[in-house]
Short mmCIF file of C-alpha atoms in Angstrom, two decimals:
data_model
loop_
_atom_site.label_atom_id
_atom_site.label_comp_id
_atom_site.label_asym_id
_atom_site.label_seq_id
_atom_site.Cartn_x
_atom_site.Cartn_y
_atom_site.Cartn_z
CA UNK O 2 5.84 -14.77 -2.96
CA UNK O 3 3.44 -13.67 -0.33
CA UNK O 4 4.68 -13.34 3.28
CA UNK O 5 2.07 -15.71 4.72
CA UNK O 6 3.37 -18.29 2.02
CA UNK O 7 6.84 -17.89 3.41
CA UNK O 8 5.60 -18.36 6.91
CA UNK O 9 3.55 -21.45 5.89
CA UNK O 10 6.58 -23.13 4.03
CA UNK O 11 8.68 -22.61 7.24
CA UNK O 12 5.92 -23.79 9.55
CA UNK O 13 5.79 -26.98 7.45
CA UNK O 14 9.70 -27.60 7.86
CA UNK O 15 9.50 -27.12 11.60
CA UNK O 16 6.41 -29.40 11.91
CA UNK O 17 8.21 -32.16 9.90
CA UNK O 18 11.10 -31.68 12.13
CA UNK O 19 9.05 -32.25 15.35
CA UNK O 20 7.65 -35.16 13.89
CA UNK O 21 11.15 -36.64 13.18
CA UNK O 22 13.03 -35.35 16.15
CA UNK O 23 13.92 -37.74 18.80
CA UNK O 24 14.55 -36.24 22.08
CA UNK O 25 17.65 -37.97 23.51
CA UNK O 26 17.33 -36.36 26.83
CA UNK O 27 13.65 -36.54 27.16
CA UNK O 28 12.19 -37.23 30.58
CA UNK O 29 8.55 -38.26 30.48
CA UNK O 30 6.24 -35.90 31.77
CA UNK O 31 2.53 -36.50 31.50
CA UNK O 32 1.41 -32.81 32.14
CA UNK O 33 4.03 -31.67 29.10
CA UNK O 34 3.11 -34.41 26.98
CA UNK O 35 -0.63 -33.59 27.26
CA UNK O 36 0.00 -29.79 26.52
CA UNK O 37 2.28 -30.72 23.50
CA UNK O 38 -0.33 -33.24 22.26
CA UNK O 39 -3.22 -30.49 22.59
CA UNK O 40 -0.96 -28.00 21.01
CA UNK O 41 -0.12 -29.95 17.93
CA UNK O 42 -3.72 -30.88 17.34
CA UNK O 43 -4.87 -27.39 17.66
CA UNK O 44 -2.05 -26.55 15.47
CA UNK O 45 -3.00 -28.46 12.45
CA UNK O 46 -6.64 -27.21 13.07
CA UNK O 47 -5.34 -23.66 12.44
CA UNK O 48 -6.41 -22.57 15.87
CA UNK O 49 -3.08 -20.80 16.54
CA UNK O 50 -3.94 -18.78 19.83
CA UNK O 51 -5.22 -21.92 21.52
CA UNK O 52 -2.26 -23.82 20.69
CA UNK O 53 -0.01 -21.31 21.70
CA UNK O 54 -1.53 -21.20 25.05
CA UNK O 55 -0.79 -25.11 25.53
CA UNK O 56 2.68 -24.39 24.50
CA UNK O 57 3.00 -21.80 26.92
CA UNK O 58 1.90 -24.06 29.63
CA UNK O 59 4.35 -26.93 28.45
CA UNK O 60 7.15 -24.43 28.71
CA UNK O 61 6.26 -23.23 32.11
CA UNK O 62 5.95 -26.68 33.37
CA UNK O 63 9.54 -27.29 32.49
CA UNK O 64 11.58 -24.07 31.48
CA UNK O 65 14.69 -26.22 30.72
CA UNK O 66 13.12 -28.55 28.22
CA UNK O 67 14.52 -27.59 24.83
CA UNK O 68 11.88 -29.49 22.80
CA UNK O 69 9.08 -27.37 24.42
CA UNK O 70 10.72 -24.05 23.10
CA UNK O 71 11.32 -25.85 19.92
CA UNK O 72 7.66 -26.82 19.82
CA UNK O 73 6.54 -23.20 20.62
CA UNK O 74 8.62 -21.76 17.93
CA UNK O 75 6.29 -23.46 15.41
CA UNK O 76 3.33 -21.60 16.60
CA UNK O 77 4.93 -18.19 16.80
CA UNK O 78 6.05 -18.77 13.19
CA UNK O 79 2.69 -19.81 12.21
CA UNK O 80 0.98 -16.65 13.49
CA UNK O 81 3.65 -14.26 12.06
CA UNK O 82 5.53 -13.54 15.36
CA UNK O 83 8.99 -14.06 13.82
CA UNK O 84 10.88 -12.45 16.40
CA UNK O 85 9.35 -14.49 19.20
CA UNK O 86 10.08 -17.60 16.92
CA UNK O 87 13.64 -16.73 16.78
CA UNK O 88 14.07 -15.98 20.46
CA UNK O 89 12.65 -19.56 21.11
CA UNK O 90 14.97 -21.17 18.63
CA UNK O 91 17.86 -19.35 20.21
CA UNK O 92 16.77 -20.64 23.85
CA UNK O 93 16.63 -24.08 22.13
CA UNK O 94 20.32 -23.67 20.96
CA UNK O 95 21.44 -22.37 24.40
CA UNK O 96 19.93 -25.41 26.03
CA UNK O 97 21.35 -27.93 23.66
CA UNK O 98 24.06 -26.45 21.24
CA UNK O 99 24.31 -29.52 19.03
CA UNK O 100 20.52 -29.43 18.17
CA UNK O 101 21.20 -28.97 14.33
CA UNK O 102 17.25 -29.03 13.39
CA UNK O 103 16.91 -25.65 15.53
CA UNK O 104 20.24 -24.17 14.19
CA UNK O 105 18.74 -24.83 10.53
CA UNK O 106 15.44 -23.37 11.19
CA UNK O 107 17.13 -20.37 12.91
CA UNK O 108 19.45 -20.07 9.85
CA UNK O 109 16.37 -19.99 7.39
CA UNK O 110 14.41 -17.44 9.33
CA UNK O 111 17.56 -15.24 9.70
CA UNK O 112 18.11 -15.49 5.97
CA UNK O 113 14.75 -14.42 5.27
CA UNK O 114 15.32 -11.37 7.45
CA UNK O 115 18.31 -10.57 5.52
CA UNK O 116 20.67 -11.25 8.49
CA UNK O 117 23.08 -13.05 6.13
CA UNK O 118 26.10 -13.35 8.46
CA UNK O 119 24.21 -14.62 11.09
CA UNK O 120 22.52 -17.18 8.94
CA UNK O 121 25.98 -18.26 7.42
CA UNK O 122 27.13 -19.21 10.85
CA UNK O 123 24.21 -21.24 11.60
CA UNK O 124 24.29 -23.03 8.29
CA UNK O 125 28.06 -23.59 8.71
CA UNK O 126 27.34 -25.06 12.28
CA UNK O 127 24.83 -27.58 10.84
CA UNK O 128 27.08 -28.58 8.04
CA UNK O 129 29.93 -29.35 10.39
CA UNK O 130 27.64 -31.92 11.77
CA UNK O 131 25.83 -33.08 8.85
CA UNK O 132 27.97 -32.42 5.78
CA UNK O 133 25.29 -33.63 3.30
CA UNK O 134 22.37 -31.70 4.69
CA UNK O 135 20.60 -30.34 1.53
CA UNK O 136 18.69 -27.72 3.25
CA UNK O 137 21.73 -26.44 4.96
CA UNK O 138 23.77 -26.46 1.61
CA UNK O 139 20.97 -24.65 -0.22
CA UNK O 140 20.65 -21.79 2.37
CA UNK O 141 24.50 -21.59 2.55
CA UNK O 142 25.00 -21.31 -1.20
CA UNK O 143 22.36 -18.62 -1.25
CA UNK O 144 24.02 -16.06 0.85
CA UNK O 145 26.97 -14.69 -1.52
CA UNK O 146 24.60 -14.17 -4.68
CA UNK O 147 22.12 -12.44 -2.28
CA UNK O 148 24.99 -10.21 -1.04
CA UNK O 149 25.97 -9.09 -4.58
CA UNK O 150 22.41 -8.38 -5.47
CA UNK O 151 22.20 -6.37 -2.39
CA UNK O 152 25.22 -4.37 -3.35
CA UNK O 153 23.92 -3.88 -6.85
CA UNK O 154 20.58 -2.56 -5.46
CA UNK O 155 22.25 0.09 -3.40
CA UNK O 156 24.44 1.20 -6.29
CA UNK O 157 21.36 1.61 -8.72
CA UNK O 158 19.41 3.64 -6.02
CA UNK O 159 22.54 5.72 -5.52
CA UNK O 160 22.52 6.30 -9.14
CA UNK O 161 18.75 7.07 -9.32
CA UNK O 162 18.40 4.03 -11.51
CA UNK O 163 14.90 3.32 -9.63
CA UNK O 164 13.35 1.21 -12.23
CA UNK O 165 16.29 -1.22 -12.41
CA UNK O 166 16.48 -1.09 -8.65
CA UNK O 167 12.89 -2.31 -8.45
CA UNK O 168 13.66 -5.19 -10.64
CA UNK O 169 16.69 -6.46 -8.47
CA UNK O 170 14.92 -5.65 -5.15
CA UNK O 171 11.64 -7.78 -6.19
CA UNK O 172 14.09 -10.58 -6.93
CA UNK O 173 15.98 -10.14 -3.58
CA UNK O 174 12.72 -10.17 -1.68
CA UNK O 175 11.57 -13.50 -3.13
CA UNK O 176 14.51 -14.80 -0.88
CA UNK O 177 14.69 -12.55 1.93
CA UNK O 178 10.88 -11.43 2.40
CA UNK O 179 11.44 -10.12 5.79
CA UNK O 180 14.40 -7.78 5.18
CA UNK O 181 12.90 -4.50 6.30
CA UNK O 182 15.74 -2.34 4.97
CA UNK O 183 15.46 -3.74 1.35
CA UNK O 184 11.41 -3.52 1.24
CA UNK O 185 11.53 -0.09 2.61
CA UNK O 186 14.11 0.82 -0.05
CA UNK O 187 11.87 -0.69 -2.66
CA UNK O 188 9.02 1.40 -1.16
CA UNK O 189 11.13 4.33 -1.72
CA UNK O 190 11.91 3.47 -5.21
CA UNK O 191 8.21 2.91 -6.03
CA UNK O 192 7.61 6.33 -4.58
CA UNK O 193 10.35 8.08 -6.78
CA UNK O 194 8.72 6.59 -10.12
CA UNK O 195 5.28 7.45 -8.91
CA UNK O 196 3.99 4.01 -7.98
CA UNK O 197 2.48 5.09 -4.68
CA UNK O 198 0.19 2.15 -4.52
CA UNK O 199 3.12 -0.26 -4.34
CA UNK O 200 4.92 2.06 -2.16
CA UNK O 201 1.98 1.83 0.38
CA UNK O 202 1.90 -1.97 0.10
CA UNK O 203 5.45 -2.33 0.99
CA UNK O 204 5.02 -0.01 3.97
CA UNK O 205 2.21 -1.84 5.14
CA UNK O 206 4.00 -5.14 5.18
CA UNK O 207 6.83 -3.75 7.24
CA UNK O 208 4.23 -2.34 9.66
CA UNK O 209 2.58 -5.75 10.11
CA UNK O 210 5.70 -6.69 11.98
CA UNK O 211 7.07 -3.19 13.29
CA UNK O 212 3.78 -1.35 14.54
CA UNK O 213 5.62 0.88 16.63
CA UNK O 214 7.53 2.92 14.20
CA UNK O 215 5.99 6.56 14.22
CA UNK O 216 8.06 7.88 11.10
CA UNK O 217 6.70 4.86 8.87
CA UNK O 218 3.02 5.69 9.83
CA UNK O 219 3.89 9.22 9.11
CA UNK O 220 5.15 8.27 5.63
CA UNK O 221 2.17 5.88 5.17
CA UNK O 222 -0.32 8.63 5.98
CA UNK O 223 1.49 11.10 3.45
CA UNK O 224 1.50 8.56 0.84
CA UNK O 225 -2.36 8.04 1.30
CA UNK O 226 -2.74 11.85 1.41
CA UNK O 227 -1.07 12.08 -2.01
CA UNK O 228 -3.48 9.60 -3.68
CA UNK O 229 -6.41 11.34 -2.24
CA UNK O 230 -7.26 8.69 0.30
CA UNK O 231 -7.72 11.03 3.17
CA UNK O 232 -9.71 8.57 5.48
CA UNK O 233 -6.79 5.95 5.24
CA UNK O 234 -4.46 8.75 5.64
CA UNK O 235 -5.96 9.74 8.90
CA UNK O 236 -6.07 6.17 10.13
CA UNK O 237 -2.37 5.79 9.46
CA UNK O 238 -1.44 8.97 11.22
CA UNK O 239 -3.71 7.93 14.25
CA UNK O 240 -1.55 4.96 14.73
CA UNK O 241 1.44 7.15 14.98
CA UNK O 242 -0.14 9.26 17.51
CA UNK O 243 -1.48 6.11 19.32
CA UNK O 244 2.18 5.23 19.96
CA UNK O 245 3.25 8.72 20.57
CA UNK O 246 0.46 11.38 21.15
CA UNK O 247 3.10 14.23 21.38
CA UNK O 248 5.09 13.38 17.92
CA UNK O 249 5.20 16.69 16.54
CA UNK O 250 5.39 15.67 13.09
CA UNK O 251 2.39 13.25 13.17
CA UNK O 252 0.26 15.72 15.08
CA UNK O 253 0.75 18.55 12.67
CA UNK O 254 0.15 16.11 9.51
CA UNK O 255 -3.02 14.89 11.40
CA UNK O 256 -4.45 18.28 11.82
CA UNK O 257 -3.75 19.44 8.40
CA UNK O 258 -5.39 16.20 6.83
CA UNK O 259 -8.39 16.32 9.26
CA UNK O 260 -9.05 19.77 7.95
CA UNK O 261 -8.83 18.70 4.30
CA UNK O 262 -10.88 15.78 5.00
CA UNK O 263 -13.58 17.64 6.72
CA UNK O 264 -13.86 20.06 3.69
CA UNK O 265 -14.11 17.17 1.29
CA UNK O 266 -16.85 15.45 3.33
CA UNK O 267 -18.75 18.74 3.44
CA UNK O 268 -18.33 19.05 -0.42
CA UNK O 269 -19.75 15.55 -0.85
CA UNK O 270 -22.63 16.29 1.37
CA UNK O 271 -23.67 19.24 -0.41
CA UNK O 272 -23.37 17.18 -3.58
CA UNK O 273 -25.73 14.23 -2.19
CA UNK O 274 -28.28 17.06 -1.16
CA UNK O 275 -28.03 18.86 -4.67
CA UNK O 276 -26.80 22.07 -3.06
CA UNK O 277 -24.32 22.90 -5.56
CA UNK O 278 -23.83 26.65 -4.58
CA UNK O 279 -22.76 25.79 -1.18
CA UNK O 280 -20.57 23.00 -2.50
CA UNK O 281 -18.70 25.36 -4.69
CA UNK O 282 -18.44 27.67 -1.97
CA UNK O 283 -16.91 25.08 0.38
CA UNK O 284 -14.53 23.97 -2.64
CA UNK O 285 -13.46 27.76 -2.94
CA UNK O 286 -12.69 27.77 0.76
CA UNK O 287 -10.66 24.50 0.72
CA UNK O 288 -8.58 25.30 -2.31
CA UNK O 289 -6.31 27.85 -1.04
CA UNK O 290 -5.42 25.36 1.88
CA UNK O 291 -3.57 23.04 -0.47
CA UNK O 292 -0.57 24.18 -2.19
CA UNK O 293 1.95 21.22 -2.29
CA UNK O 294 0.10 17.98 -3.19
CA UNK O 295 -0.60 18.06 -7.05
CA UNK O 296 -3.38 15.29 -6.86
CA UNK O 297 -5.18 17.03 -3.91
CA UNK O 298 -4.63 20.39 -5.67
CA UNK O 299 -6.23 18.90 -8.66
CA UNK O 300 -9.17 17.04 -6.72
CA UNK O 301 -10.45 20.26 -5.05
CA UNK O 302 -10.48 22.20 -8.21
CA UNK O 303 -12.18 19.29 -10.02
CA UNK O 304 -14.99 19.41 -7.12
CA UNK O 305 -15.24 23.18 -7.82
CA UNK O 306 -15.66 22.50 -11.50
CA UNK O 307 -18.39 19.94 -11.05
CA UNK O 308 -20.25 22.07 -8.35
CA UNK O 309 -20.14 25.19 -10.61
CA UNK O 310 -21.18 23.54 -13.69
CA UNK O 311 -24.36 22.06 -11.89
CA UNK O 312 -25.07 25.31 -10.49
CA UNK O 313 -25.39 26.60 -13.71
CA UNK O 314 -22.58 29.31 -13.36
CA UNK O 315 -20.89 28.53 -16.83
CA UNK O 316 -18.12 31.16 -16.58
CA UNK O 317 -16.93 30.13 -13.13
CA UNK O 318 -17.30 26.35 -14.28
CA UNK O 319 -15.04 26.90 -17.04
CA UNK O 320 -12.59 28.66 -14.99
CA UNK O 321 -12.34 25.91 -12.33
CA UNK O 322 -12.20 23.16 -14.89
CA UNK O 323 -9.40 24.89 -16.68
CA UNK O 324 -7.72 25.23 -13.45
CA UNK O 325 -8.09 21.41 -12.75
CA UNK O 326 -7.02 20.33 -16.19
CA UNK O 327 -3.55 22.35 -15.85
CA UNK O 328 -2.71 19.92 -13.26
CA UNK O 329 -4.31 16.68 -14.83
CA UNK O 330 -4.67 17.53 -18.73
CA UNK O 331 -6.08 14.06 -19.47
CA UNK O 332 -9.00 13.74 -17.10
CA UNK O 333 -11.80 12.69 -19.30
CA UNK O 334 -14.61 13.65 -16.87
CA UNK O 335 -13.31 17.08 -16.39
CA UNK O 336 -12.74 17.58 -20.09
CA UNK O 337 -16.48 16.66 -20.52
CA UNK O 338 -17.46 18.91 -17.73
CA UNK O 339 -15.82 21.86 -19.30
CA UNK O 340 -17.38 20.73 -22.75
CA UNK O 341 -20.60 21.01 -21.14
CA UNK O 342 -19.94 24.42 -19.67
CA UNK O 343 -18.70 25.67 -23.10
CA UNK O 344 -22.01 24.33 -24.63
CA UNK O 345 -24.04 26.18 -22.12
CA UNK O 346 -22.18 29.49 -22.89
CA UNK O 347 -22.72 28.51 -26.68
CA UNK O 348 -18.90 28.26 -27.41
CA UNK O 349 -19.37 25.12 -29.58
CA UNK O 350 -15.97 25.20 -31.04
CA UNK O 351 -14.25 24.91 -27.65
CA UNK O 352 -16.94 22.41 -26.61
CA UNK O 353 -15.96 20.04 -29.63
CA UNK O 354 -12.27 20.45 -28.91
CA UNK O 355 -12.76 19.26 -25.56
CA UNK O 356 -15.21 16.31 -26.32
CA UNK O 357 -13.04 15.29 -29.12
CA UNK O 358 -9.86 15.10 -26.74
CA UNK O 359 -12.04 13.30 -24.33
CA UNK O 360 -13.21 10.71 -26.94
CA UNK O 361 -9.48 10.13 -28.12
CA UNK O 362 -8.39 9.73 -24.65
CA UNK O 363 -11.08 7.07 -23.88
CA UNK O 364 -13.09 5.85 -26.84
CA UNK O 365 -15.48 3.88 -24.70
CA UNK O 366 -16.68 6.85 -22.82
CA UNK O 367 -20.34 7.30 -23.80
CA UNK O 368 -20.45 11.02 -22.34
CA UNK O 369 -17.67 12.24 -24.51
CA UNK O 370 -19.19 10.67 -27.70
CA UNK O 371 -22.68 12.09 -26.84
CA UNK O 372 -21.26 15.42 -25.96
CA UNK O 373 -19.34 15.60 -29.30
CA UNK O 374 -22.30 14.61 -31.34
CA UNK O 375 -24.47 17.37 -29.33
CA UNK O 376 -21.66 20.05 -29.75
CA UNK O 377 -21.52 19.33 -33.55
CA UNK O 378 -25.04 19.46 -33.97
CA UNK O 379 -25.61 22.70 -32.04
CA UNK O 380 -22.60 24.16 -34.05
CA UNK O 381 -24.15 23.13 -37.39
CA UNK O 382 -27.60 24.87 -36.35
CA UNK O 383 -25.78 27.98 -35.27
CA UNK O 384 -24.43 28.38 -38.84
CA UNK O 385 -27.88 28.56 -40.24
CA UNK O 386 -28.24 31.98 -40.12
CA UNK O 387 -31.72 33.87 -40.26
CA UNK O 388 -31.86 35.06 -43.78
CA UNK O 389 -32.73 38.66 -42.65
CA UNK O 390 -30.03 38.88 -40.17
CA UNK O 391 -27.41 37.89 -42.62
CA UNK O 392 -28.77 40.57 -45.03
CA UNK O 393 -28.91 43.20 -42.09
CA UNK O 394 -32.73 43.38 -42.54
CA UNK O 395 -35.17 43.93 -39.80
CA UNK O 396 -38.70 42.84 -39.96
CA UNK O 397 -41.48 45.07 -38.56
CA UNK O 398 -45.41 45.19 -38.82
CA UNK O 399 -45.05 42.98 -41.88
CA UNK O 400 -42.62 45.44 -43.64
CA UNK O 401 -39.03 45.05 -44.33
CA UNK O 402 -36.68 48.02 -43.59
CA UNK O 403 -33.20 48.15 -44.80
#
């Protein structure tokens, strides 16, 4: 379930409670009433920032009124400021300890954060006052199964059963979507099994609520770099440096990614200009800089392969393409590039091999099919030897000389 949906559901619960709560100690105050009414109207229209300003005004007008804090918590929750919502709910409970609606909502939020023991206390408190409360019963009964699954997930990760751990963690995060430790653990499991896109997605979800964590921005930047997204990698690492300009790890990674990104941009600019000789030269200059990240090593070699091929330097193109294919053997485009280079070098057998493999990998590739047909045709033509060449005969001035 998407995090925003969790927020929306919790918001509905609190709005329902606001509508139903009867303030036993309410002292009429026209100014507060006006702000609360305007806040509710703006809240239902989705104008959260404007609604929040009225709830701030209501709280400032009477900082000891528990209901204004409870109302403001709804807006914080609607805009995803969970920590602020919890702070206001805690203030409500401090001012009015027997206000079960606030305890129930705080318990729900604590549960979603994975703070199970704290949620347990709130649910118990509600059930002592209202033993038949269905929402409190539901939350209370979820805690022990969640704890068991958490221990199961930790055990699976320790045993390096990452695929199984992902399944358990995904089930857990349906119930505790704001548990940062579990989401980070799943991100690490995704990374371990090579699903870097999902690992990135989990990290981005964490950073929406914890934006000042430099190490997570560094990890996010590294993951983006590993899939070849250098611009996104730079954006992430800049966020780290925005919070801490002197962070050594982030600054070192920033300089490195920036250098590779500059090379890739220059290579693409040369391609756009049709300047394939300089494109190849720039790719050759960049290749020695990257020796650790397989995809980036492949990407630079693939660029060199394409540029050498388009520059008409077939031997260099074959060498570069072969180097790229050692890292990523099943790349259909690079197989076709090498196939074209083999054709230009009149090496028809190797060209047929590459185009045939490309066709087997992707039967929909028109380039692979066309290349295979062309290579087979040229090979057939090459076998039609000149009769005189086969016999070792030279023709000169209309005479045949053996």
